Short mmCIF file of C-alpha atoms and ligand atoms in Angstrom, two decimals:
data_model
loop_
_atom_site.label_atom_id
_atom_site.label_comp_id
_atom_site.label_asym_id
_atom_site.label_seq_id
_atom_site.Cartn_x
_atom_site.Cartn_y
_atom_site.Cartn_z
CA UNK A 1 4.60 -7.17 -34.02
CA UNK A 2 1.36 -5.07 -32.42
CA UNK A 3 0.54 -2.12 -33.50
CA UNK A 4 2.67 0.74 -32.67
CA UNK A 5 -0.21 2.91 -32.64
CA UNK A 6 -0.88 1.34 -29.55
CA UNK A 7 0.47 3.35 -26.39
CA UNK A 8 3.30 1.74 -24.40
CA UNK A 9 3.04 0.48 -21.07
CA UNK A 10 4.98 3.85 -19.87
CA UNK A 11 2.11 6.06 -22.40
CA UNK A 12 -0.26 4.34 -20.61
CA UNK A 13 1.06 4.32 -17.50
CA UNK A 14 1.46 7.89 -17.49
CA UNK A 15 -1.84 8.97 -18.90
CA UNK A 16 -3.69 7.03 -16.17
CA UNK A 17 -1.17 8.66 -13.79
CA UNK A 18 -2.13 12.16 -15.18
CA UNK A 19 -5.91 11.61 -14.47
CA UNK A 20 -5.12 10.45 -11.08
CA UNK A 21 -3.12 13.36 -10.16
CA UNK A 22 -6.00 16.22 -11.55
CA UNK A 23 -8.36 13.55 -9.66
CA UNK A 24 -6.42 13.61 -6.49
CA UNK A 25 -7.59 17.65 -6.16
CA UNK A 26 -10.60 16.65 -5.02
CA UNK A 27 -11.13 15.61 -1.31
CA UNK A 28 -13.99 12.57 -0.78
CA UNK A 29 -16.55 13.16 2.20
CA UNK A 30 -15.54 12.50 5.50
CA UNK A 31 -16.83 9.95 7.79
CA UNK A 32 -16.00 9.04 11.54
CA UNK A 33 -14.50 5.71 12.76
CA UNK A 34 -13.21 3.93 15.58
CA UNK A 35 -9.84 3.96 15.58
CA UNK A 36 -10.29 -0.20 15.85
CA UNK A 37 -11.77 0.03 11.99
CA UNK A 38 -9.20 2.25 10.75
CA UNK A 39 -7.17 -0.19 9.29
CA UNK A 40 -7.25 -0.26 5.44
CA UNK A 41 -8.67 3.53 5.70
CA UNK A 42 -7.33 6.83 4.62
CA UNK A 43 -7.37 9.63 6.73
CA UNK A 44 -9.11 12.49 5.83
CA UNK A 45 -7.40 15.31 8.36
CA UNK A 46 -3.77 15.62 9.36
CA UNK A 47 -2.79 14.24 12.41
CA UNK A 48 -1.13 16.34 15.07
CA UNK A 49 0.86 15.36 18.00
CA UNK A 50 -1.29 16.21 21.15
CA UNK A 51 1.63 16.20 23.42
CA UNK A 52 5.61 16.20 23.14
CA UNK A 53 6.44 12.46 21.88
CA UNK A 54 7.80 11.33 24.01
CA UNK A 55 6.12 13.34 26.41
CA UNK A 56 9.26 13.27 28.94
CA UNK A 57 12.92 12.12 28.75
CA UNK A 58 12.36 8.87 28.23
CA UNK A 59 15.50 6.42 29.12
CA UNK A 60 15.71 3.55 26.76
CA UNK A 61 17.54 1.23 28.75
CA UNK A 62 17.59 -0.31 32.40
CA UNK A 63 20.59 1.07 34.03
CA UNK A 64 21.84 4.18 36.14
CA UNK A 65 20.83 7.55 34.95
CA UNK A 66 24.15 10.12 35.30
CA UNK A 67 26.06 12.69 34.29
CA UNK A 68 27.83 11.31 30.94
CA UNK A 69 31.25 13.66 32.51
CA UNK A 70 30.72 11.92 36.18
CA UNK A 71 30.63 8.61 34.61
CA UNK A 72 32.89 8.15 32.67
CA UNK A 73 35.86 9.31 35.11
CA UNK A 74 34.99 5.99 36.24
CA UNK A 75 34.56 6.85 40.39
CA UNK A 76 31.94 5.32 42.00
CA UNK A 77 28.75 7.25 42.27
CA UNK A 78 26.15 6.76 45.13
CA UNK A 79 22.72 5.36 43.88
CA UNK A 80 20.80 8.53 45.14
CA UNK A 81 17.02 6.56 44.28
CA UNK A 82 15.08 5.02 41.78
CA UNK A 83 12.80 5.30 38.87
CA UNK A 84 10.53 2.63 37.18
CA UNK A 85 8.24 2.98 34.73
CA UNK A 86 4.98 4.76 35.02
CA UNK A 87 6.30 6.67 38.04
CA UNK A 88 6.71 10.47 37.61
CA UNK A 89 10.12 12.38 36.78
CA UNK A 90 12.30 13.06 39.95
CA UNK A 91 15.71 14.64 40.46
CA UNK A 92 17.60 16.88 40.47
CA UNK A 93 20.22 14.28 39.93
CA UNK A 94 22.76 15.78 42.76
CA UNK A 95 26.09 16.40 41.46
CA UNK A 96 28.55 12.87 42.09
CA UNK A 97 25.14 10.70 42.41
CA UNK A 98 23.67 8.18 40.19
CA UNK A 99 19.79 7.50 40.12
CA UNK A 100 18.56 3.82 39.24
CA UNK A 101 16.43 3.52 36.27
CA UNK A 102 14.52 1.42 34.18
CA UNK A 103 13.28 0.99 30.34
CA UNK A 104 10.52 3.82 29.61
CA UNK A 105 11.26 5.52 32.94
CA UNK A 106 11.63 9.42 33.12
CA UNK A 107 15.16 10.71 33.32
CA UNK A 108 15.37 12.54 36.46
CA UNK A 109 16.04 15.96 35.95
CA UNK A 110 20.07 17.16 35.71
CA UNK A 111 21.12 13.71 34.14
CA UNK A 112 22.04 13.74 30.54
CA UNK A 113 22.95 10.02 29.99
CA UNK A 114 22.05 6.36 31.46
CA UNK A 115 24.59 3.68 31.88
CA UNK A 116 23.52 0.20 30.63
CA UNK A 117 22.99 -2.31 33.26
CA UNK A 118 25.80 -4.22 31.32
CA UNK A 119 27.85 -1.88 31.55
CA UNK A 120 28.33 -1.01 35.11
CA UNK A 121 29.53 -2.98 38.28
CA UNK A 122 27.70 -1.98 41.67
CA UNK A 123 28.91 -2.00 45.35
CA UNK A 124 28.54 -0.43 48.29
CA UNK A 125 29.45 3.11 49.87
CA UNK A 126 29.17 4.27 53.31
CA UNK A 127 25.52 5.53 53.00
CA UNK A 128 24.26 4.28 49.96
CA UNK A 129 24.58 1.39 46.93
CA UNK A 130 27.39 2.99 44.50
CA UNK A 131 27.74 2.43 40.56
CA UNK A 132 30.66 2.62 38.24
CA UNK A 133 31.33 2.10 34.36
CA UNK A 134 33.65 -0.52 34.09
CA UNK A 135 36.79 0.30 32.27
CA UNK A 136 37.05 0.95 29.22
CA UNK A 137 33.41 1.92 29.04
CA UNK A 138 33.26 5.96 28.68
CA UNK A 139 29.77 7.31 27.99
CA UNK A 140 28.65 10.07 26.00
CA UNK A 141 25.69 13.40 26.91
CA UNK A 142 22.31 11.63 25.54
CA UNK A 143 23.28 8.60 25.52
CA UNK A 144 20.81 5.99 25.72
CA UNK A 145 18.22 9.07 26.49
CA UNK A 146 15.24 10.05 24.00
CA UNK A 147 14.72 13.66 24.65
CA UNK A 148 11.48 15.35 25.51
CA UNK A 149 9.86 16.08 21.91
CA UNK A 150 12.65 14.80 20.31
CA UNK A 151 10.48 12.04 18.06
CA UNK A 152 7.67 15.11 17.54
CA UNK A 153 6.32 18.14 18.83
CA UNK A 154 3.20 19.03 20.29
CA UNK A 155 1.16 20.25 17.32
CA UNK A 156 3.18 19.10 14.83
CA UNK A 157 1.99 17.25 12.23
CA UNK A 158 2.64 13.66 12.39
CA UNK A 159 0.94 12.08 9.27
CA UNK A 160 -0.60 14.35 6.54
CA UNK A 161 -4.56 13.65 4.83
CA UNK A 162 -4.35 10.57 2.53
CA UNK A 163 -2.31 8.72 4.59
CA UNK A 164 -3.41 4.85 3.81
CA UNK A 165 -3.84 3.99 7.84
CA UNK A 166 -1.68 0.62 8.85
CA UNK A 167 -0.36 -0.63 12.04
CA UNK A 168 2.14 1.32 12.59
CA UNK A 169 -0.04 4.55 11.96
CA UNK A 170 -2.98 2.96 13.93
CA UNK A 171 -0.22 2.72 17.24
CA UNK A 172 0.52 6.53 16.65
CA UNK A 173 -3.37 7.83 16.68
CA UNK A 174 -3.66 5.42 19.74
CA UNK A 175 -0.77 7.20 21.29
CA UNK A 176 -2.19 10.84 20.49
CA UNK A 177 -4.79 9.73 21.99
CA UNK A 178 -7.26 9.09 18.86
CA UNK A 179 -10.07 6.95 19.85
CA UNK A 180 -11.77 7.59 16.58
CA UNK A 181 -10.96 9.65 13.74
CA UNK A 182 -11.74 10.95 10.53
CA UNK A 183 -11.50 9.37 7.48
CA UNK A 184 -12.34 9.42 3.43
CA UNK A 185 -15.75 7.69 2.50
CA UNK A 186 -14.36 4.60 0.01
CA UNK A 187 -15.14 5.24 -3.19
CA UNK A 188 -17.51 2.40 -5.06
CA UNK A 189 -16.43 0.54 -7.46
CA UNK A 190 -18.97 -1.82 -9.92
CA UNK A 191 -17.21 -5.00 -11.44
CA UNK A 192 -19.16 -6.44 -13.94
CA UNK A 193 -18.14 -9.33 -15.49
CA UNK A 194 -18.77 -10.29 -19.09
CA UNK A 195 -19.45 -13.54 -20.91
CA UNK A 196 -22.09 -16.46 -22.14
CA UNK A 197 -19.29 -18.46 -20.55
CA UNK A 198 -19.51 -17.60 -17.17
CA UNK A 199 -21.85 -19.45 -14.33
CA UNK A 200 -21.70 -18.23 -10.36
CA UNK A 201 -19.59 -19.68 -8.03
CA UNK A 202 -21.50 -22.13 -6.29
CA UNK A 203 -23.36 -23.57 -9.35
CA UNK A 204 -21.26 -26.66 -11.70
CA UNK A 205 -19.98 -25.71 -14.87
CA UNK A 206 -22.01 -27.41 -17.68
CA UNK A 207 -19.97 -28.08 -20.73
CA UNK A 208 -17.45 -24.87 -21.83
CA UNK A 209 -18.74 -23.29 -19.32
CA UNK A 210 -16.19 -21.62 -15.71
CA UNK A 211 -17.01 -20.04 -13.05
CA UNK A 212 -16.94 -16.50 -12.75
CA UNK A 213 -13.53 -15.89 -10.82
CA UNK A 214 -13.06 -12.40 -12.01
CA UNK A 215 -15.62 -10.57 -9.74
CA UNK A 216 -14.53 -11.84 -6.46
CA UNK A 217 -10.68 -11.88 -7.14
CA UNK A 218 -11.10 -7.96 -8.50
CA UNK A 219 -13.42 -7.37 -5.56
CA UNK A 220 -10.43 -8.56 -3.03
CA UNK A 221 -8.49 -6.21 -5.31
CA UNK A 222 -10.84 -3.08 -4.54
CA UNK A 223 -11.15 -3.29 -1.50
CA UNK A 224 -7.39 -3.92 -0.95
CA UNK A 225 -6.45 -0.69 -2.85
CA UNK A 226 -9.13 1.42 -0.82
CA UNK A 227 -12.45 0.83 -2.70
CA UNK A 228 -16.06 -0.52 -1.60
CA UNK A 229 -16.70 -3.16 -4.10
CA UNK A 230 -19.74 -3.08 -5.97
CA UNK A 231 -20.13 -6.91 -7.56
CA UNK A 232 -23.07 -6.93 -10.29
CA UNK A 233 -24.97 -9.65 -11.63
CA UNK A 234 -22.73 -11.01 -15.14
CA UNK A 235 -23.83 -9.51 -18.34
CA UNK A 236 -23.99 -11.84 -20.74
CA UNK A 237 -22.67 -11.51 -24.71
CA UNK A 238 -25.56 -9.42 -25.86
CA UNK A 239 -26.25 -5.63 -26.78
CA UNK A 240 -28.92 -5.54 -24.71
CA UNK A 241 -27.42 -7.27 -21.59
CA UNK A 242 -24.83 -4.85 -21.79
CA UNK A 243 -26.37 -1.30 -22.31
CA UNK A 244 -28.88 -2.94 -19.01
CA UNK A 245 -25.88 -3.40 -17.21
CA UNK A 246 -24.06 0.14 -17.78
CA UNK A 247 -26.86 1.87 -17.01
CA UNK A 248 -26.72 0.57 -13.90
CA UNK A 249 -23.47 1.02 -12.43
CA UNK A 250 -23.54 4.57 -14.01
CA UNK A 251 -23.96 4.88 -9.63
CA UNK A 252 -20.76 3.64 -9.14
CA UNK A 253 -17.85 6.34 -8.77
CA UNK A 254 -15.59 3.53 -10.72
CA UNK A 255 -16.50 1.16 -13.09
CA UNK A 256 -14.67 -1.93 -13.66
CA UNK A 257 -15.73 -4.41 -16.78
CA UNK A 258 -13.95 -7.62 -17.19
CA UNK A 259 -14.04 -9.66 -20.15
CA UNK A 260 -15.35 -8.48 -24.05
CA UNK A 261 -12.24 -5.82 -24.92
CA UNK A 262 -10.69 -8.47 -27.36
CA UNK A 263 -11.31 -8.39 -31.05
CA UNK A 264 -13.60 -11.34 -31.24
CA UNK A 265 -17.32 -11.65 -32.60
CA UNK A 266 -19.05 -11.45 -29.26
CA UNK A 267 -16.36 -8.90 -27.32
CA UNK A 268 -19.27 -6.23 -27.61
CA UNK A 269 -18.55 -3.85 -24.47
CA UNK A 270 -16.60 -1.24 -26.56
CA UNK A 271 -19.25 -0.75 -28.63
CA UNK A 272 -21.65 -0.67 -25.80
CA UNK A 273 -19.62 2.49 -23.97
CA UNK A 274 -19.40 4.12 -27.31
CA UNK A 275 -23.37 3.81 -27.30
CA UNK A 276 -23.46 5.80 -23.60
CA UNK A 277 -20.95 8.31 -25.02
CA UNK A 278 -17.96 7.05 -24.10
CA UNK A 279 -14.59 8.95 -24.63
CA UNK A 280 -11.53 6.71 -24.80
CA UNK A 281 -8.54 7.12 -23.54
CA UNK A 282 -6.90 4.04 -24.73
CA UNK A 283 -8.20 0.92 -26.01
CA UNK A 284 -5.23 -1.10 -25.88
CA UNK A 285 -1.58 -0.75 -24.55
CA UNK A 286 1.70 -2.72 -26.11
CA UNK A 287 1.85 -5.13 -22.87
CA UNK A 288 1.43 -9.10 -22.49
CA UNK A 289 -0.96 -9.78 -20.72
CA UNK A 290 -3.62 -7.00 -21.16
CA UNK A 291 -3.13 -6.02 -24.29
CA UNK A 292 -7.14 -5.00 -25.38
CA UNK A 293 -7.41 -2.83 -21.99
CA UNK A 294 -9.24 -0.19 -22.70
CA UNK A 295 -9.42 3.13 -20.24
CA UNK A 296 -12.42 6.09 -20.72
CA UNK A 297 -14.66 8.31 -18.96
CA UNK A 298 -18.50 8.17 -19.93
CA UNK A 299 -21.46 10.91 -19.23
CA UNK A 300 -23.26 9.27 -15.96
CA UNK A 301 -26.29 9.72 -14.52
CA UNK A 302 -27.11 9.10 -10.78
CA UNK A 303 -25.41 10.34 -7.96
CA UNK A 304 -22.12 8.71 -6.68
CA UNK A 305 -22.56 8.15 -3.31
CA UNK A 306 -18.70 9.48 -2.40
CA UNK A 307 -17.96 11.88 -4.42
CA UNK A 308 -18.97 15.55 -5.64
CA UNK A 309 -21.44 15.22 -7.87
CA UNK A 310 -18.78 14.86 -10.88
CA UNK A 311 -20.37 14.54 -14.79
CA UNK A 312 -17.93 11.67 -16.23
CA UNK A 313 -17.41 7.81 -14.95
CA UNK A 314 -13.95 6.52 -15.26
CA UNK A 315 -13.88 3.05 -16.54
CA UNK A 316 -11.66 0.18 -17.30
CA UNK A 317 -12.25 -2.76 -19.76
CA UNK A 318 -10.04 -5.47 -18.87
CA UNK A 319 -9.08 -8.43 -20.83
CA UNK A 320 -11.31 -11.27 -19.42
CA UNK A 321 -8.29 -13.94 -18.86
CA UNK A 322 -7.60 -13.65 -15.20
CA UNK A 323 -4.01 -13.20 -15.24
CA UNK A 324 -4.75 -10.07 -17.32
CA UNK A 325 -7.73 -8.96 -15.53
CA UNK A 326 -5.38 -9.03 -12.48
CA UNK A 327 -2.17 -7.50 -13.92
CA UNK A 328 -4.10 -4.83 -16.07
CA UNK A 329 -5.96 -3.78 -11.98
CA UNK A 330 -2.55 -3.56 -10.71
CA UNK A 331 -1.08 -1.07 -13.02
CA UNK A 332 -3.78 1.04 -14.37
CA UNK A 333 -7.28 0.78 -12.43
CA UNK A 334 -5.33 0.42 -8.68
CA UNK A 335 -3.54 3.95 -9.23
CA UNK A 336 -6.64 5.90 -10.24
CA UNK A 337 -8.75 3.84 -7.43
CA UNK A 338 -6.46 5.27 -4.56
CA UNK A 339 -6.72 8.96 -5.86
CA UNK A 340 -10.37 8.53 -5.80
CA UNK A 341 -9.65 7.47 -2.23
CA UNK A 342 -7.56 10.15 -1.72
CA UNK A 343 -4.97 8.27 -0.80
CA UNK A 344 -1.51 9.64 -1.73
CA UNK A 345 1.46 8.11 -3.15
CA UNK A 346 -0.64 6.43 -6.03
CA UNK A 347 1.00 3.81 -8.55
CA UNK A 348 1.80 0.36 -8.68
CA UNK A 349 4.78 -0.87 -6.23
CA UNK A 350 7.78 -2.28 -8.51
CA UNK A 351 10.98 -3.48 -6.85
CA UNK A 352 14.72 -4.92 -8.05
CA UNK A 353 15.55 -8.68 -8.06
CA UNK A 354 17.98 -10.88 -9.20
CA UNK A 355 16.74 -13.19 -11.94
CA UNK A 356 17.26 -17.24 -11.63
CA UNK A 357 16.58 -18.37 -14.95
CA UNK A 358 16.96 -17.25 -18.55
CA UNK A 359 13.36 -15.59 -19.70
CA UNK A 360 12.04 -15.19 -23.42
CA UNK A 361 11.23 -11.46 -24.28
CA UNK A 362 8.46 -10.55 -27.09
CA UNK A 363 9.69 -7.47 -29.11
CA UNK A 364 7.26 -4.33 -29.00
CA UNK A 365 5.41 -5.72 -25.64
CA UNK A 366 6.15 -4.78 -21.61
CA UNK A 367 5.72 -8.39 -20.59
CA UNK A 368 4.30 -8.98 -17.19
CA UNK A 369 5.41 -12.82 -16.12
CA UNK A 370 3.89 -14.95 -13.08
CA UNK A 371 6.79 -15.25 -10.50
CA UNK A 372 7.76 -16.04 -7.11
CA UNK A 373 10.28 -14.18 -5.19
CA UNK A 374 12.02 -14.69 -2.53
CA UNK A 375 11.79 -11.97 0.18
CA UNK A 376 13.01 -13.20 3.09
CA UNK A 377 16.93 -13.69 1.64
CA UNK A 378 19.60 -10.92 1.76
CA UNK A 379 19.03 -10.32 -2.14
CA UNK A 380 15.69 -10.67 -3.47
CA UNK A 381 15.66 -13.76 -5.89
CA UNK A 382 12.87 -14.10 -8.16
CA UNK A 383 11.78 -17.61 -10.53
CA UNK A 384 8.98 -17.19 -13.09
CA UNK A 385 6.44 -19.62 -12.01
CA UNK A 386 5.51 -22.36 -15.08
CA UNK A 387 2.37 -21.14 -16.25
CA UNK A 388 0.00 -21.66 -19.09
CA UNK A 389 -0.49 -18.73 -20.50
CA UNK A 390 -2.97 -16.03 -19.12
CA UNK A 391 -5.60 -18.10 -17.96
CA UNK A 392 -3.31 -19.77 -15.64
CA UNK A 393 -5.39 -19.32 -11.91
CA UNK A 394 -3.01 -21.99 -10.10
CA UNK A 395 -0.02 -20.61 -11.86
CA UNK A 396 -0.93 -17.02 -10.63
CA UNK A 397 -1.98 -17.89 -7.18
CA UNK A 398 1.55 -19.64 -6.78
CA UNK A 399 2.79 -16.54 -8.15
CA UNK A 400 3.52 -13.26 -5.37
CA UNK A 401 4.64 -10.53 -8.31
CA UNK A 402 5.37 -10.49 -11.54
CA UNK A 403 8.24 -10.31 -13.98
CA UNK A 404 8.80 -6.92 -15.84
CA UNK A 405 10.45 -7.51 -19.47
CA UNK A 406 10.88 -4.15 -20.96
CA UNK A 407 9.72 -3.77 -24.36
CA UNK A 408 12.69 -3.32 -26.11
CA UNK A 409 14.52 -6.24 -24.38
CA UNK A 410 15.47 -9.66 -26.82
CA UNK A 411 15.67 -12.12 -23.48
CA UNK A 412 16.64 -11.43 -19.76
CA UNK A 413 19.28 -13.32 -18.60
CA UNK A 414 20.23 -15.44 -15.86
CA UNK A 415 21.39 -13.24 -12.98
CA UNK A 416 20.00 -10.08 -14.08
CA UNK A 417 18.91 -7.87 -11.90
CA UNK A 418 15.53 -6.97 -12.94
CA UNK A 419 12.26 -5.60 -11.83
CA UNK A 420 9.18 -6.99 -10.46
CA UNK A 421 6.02 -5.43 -10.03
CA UNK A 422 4.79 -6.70 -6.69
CA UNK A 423 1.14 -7.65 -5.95
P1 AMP B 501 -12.59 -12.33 -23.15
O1 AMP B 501 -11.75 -11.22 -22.64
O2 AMP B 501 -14.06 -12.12 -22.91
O3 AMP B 501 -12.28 -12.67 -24.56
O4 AMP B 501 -12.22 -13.61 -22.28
C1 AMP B 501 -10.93 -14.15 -22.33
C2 AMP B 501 -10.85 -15.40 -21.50
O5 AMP B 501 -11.11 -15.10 -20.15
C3 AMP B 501 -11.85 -16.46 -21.90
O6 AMP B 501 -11.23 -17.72 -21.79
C4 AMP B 501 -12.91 -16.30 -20.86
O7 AMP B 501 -13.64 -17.48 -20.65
C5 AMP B 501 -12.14 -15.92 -19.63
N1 AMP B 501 -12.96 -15.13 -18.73
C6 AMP B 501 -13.71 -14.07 -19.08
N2 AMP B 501 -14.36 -13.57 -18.02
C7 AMP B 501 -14.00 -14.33 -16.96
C8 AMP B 501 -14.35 -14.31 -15.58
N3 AMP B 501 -15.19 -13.41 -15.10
N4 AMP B 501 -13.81 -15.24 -14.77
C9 AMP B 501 -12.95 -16.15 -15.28
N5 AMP B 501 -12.58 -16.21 -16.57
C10 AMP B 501 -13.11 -15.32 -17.41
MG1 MG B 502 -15.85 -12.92 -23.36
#
């Protein structure tokens, strides 16, 4: 059983939660980009609409603009003209007349619905083409119409500061007109990795010796929540190698260490922060993996190059197994990364599936189990992926989230509906 002086994964979750909030007060500098390098940014100002979305009455299908009352008596109205798209509003629509239109056309002035091509049958009149909903069609006032300012208004605010910027937000600047625009400077975040063990990526492993696979999958992790990744040189197991290393990425606005938190002879980094005045805020939750994770703040020196000069470094140690390293990002560094982004909505993204197979629980640990779910089905169906334990790399890069077996559960059952925290 661990130690229940240990905080739980909702203590812990909620303490780095705390800190991320009181962070979140403070805005980062500001820089300019082109709206094309947006993506993956957070934006620093609201943005406003700087017109009337849409910007006229916009019909939303091809078919005959009308009056919804004319229509649907069913008479035959005379085609009075026609509107495409990109061609300015006309009308009035003349009382008894119907007006041609197509897909992202203007609605011509005194028509307050449009009758799907489907739905009508054309002939022809003495003067003029003639249109009529066929029986037993009726058609209501807006109807198939988007209103003038009816999706925003000019001015209003369409997306607030610390809006993380994706596609769909990068079409809506491009539609306001936003060629470039402002946005928070990324905060930097040093990984160093930890170990006697580890060699570079390129070189061969001599015997007990592995790569270093920690720096560049947390790296991909940075920068994915909103950080500029900061990848030092790999300390190795020695006081000395260390306190060099700390004092170094005392620069960093973030500092991530991998590897050393454990209880073993050689996991030295805890003593090393304590040495640079470290205050910790936990050195260990009651989860599997990522149990030795360790969360402070430290005195710094230097000047962070994003944010107001601020006294104290946050820091993580995580567990150097990779599956922990990875899981222990997700729930605890990820959160307090964004607020120093400024991003809001912080906090990992969990979501409900149904379980496929019976799964083991251990009593007085949040377990946190390699799996692969199935999104693209009507009910999310999730199947832990065989692993080896937490240095599993295949097993986790098979994996696409991870189980979530509460604390106080004895097993999860087949057909559960449980949750997953996604990656
Ligand atoms: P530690 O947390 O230092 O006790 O390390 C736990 C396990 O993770 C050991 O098997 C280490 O070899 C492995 N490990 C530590 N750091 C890394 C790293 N940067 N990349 C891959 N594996 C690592
Ligand atoms: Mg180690």
């Amino acid at each position: 059983m661990p130690s229940p002086d240990l905080l739980s994964f909702d203590e812990a979750s909620a303490l780095v939660a705390a800190y991320a909030a009181q962070r979140a007060r403070f805005r980062p500098s500001v820089v300019r980009v082109t709206l094309a390098r947006a993506a993956g940014r957070v934006l620093a100002r609201p943005l406003r609409a700087d017109s009337d979305q849409p910007p006229f009455a916009r019909s939303t299908r091809d078919g005959f603009a009308c009056r919804a009352a004319e229509a649907s008596r069913r008479r035959p109205l005379a085609v009075a003209g026609s509107t495409r798209a990109g061609q300015a509003p006309s009308g009035p629509l003349r009382p008894g007349t119907a007006w041609e239109i197509m897909t992202g056309a203007p609605v011509p002035a005194g028509a307050d619905a449009v009758m799907m091509l489907e739905h009508v049958e054309t002939g022809s009149g003495p003067a003029a083409r003639t249109v009529r909903l066929l029986p037993p069609r009726t058609i209501e006032k807006g109807e198939n119409i988007v209103a003038r300012g009816a999706q925003a208004r000019k001015g209003s605010e369409l997306l607030p500061a610390g809006t993380a910027i994706g596609a769909a937000q990068v079409a809506l600047m491009a539609s306001c007109g936003c060629a470039e625009l402002p946005v928070f400077v990324r905060p930097r975040v040093a990984i160093l990795a930890t170990g006697d063990e580890l060699v570079p990526i390129r070189s061969r492993p001599g015997p007990g010796q592995i790569r270093n696979s920690n720096a560049p999958m947390l790296a991909a992790m940075v920068a994915a929540a909103g950080g500029e990744p900061w990848v030092l040189p790999v300390a190795r197991d020695t006081a000395k190698a260390l306190d060099a290393a700390l004092a170094k990425a005392a620069q960093a606005d973030l500092l991530l260490i991998t590897g050393g938190v454990s209880a073993g002879k050689f996991d030295l980094v805890e003593p090393a922060l304590a040495r640079v005045g470290a205050r910790f805020h936990f050195t260990g939750v009651r989860i599997q993996p990522g149990k030795p994770t360790v969360f402070g703040e430290r005195p710094r020196t230097g000047e962070a190059a994003n944010q107001k000069p601020r006294s104290m470094q946050w820091f993580f140690g995580l567990p150097g197994n990779p599956v922990s390293s990875a899981v222990t990002f997700s729930l605890f560094a990820a959160p307090l990364l964004s607020a120093l982004a400024g991003r809001l909505g912080v906090g990992p993204r969990f979501a409900l599936a149904c379980l496929a197979a019976d799964v083991k629980a251990k009593p007085g640990l949040t377990r946190f189990l390699p799996a692969a779910c199935d999104f693209a089905g009507r009910e999310l169906q999730v199947a832990l992926v065989p692993w080896q334990g937490s240095g599993d790399q295949p097993a986790m890069a098979r994996a696409n989230c991870f189980v979530v077996v509460p604390e106080e559960a004895n097993r999860l059952c087949a057909g559960a509906i449980v949750r997953i925290l996604l990656l």
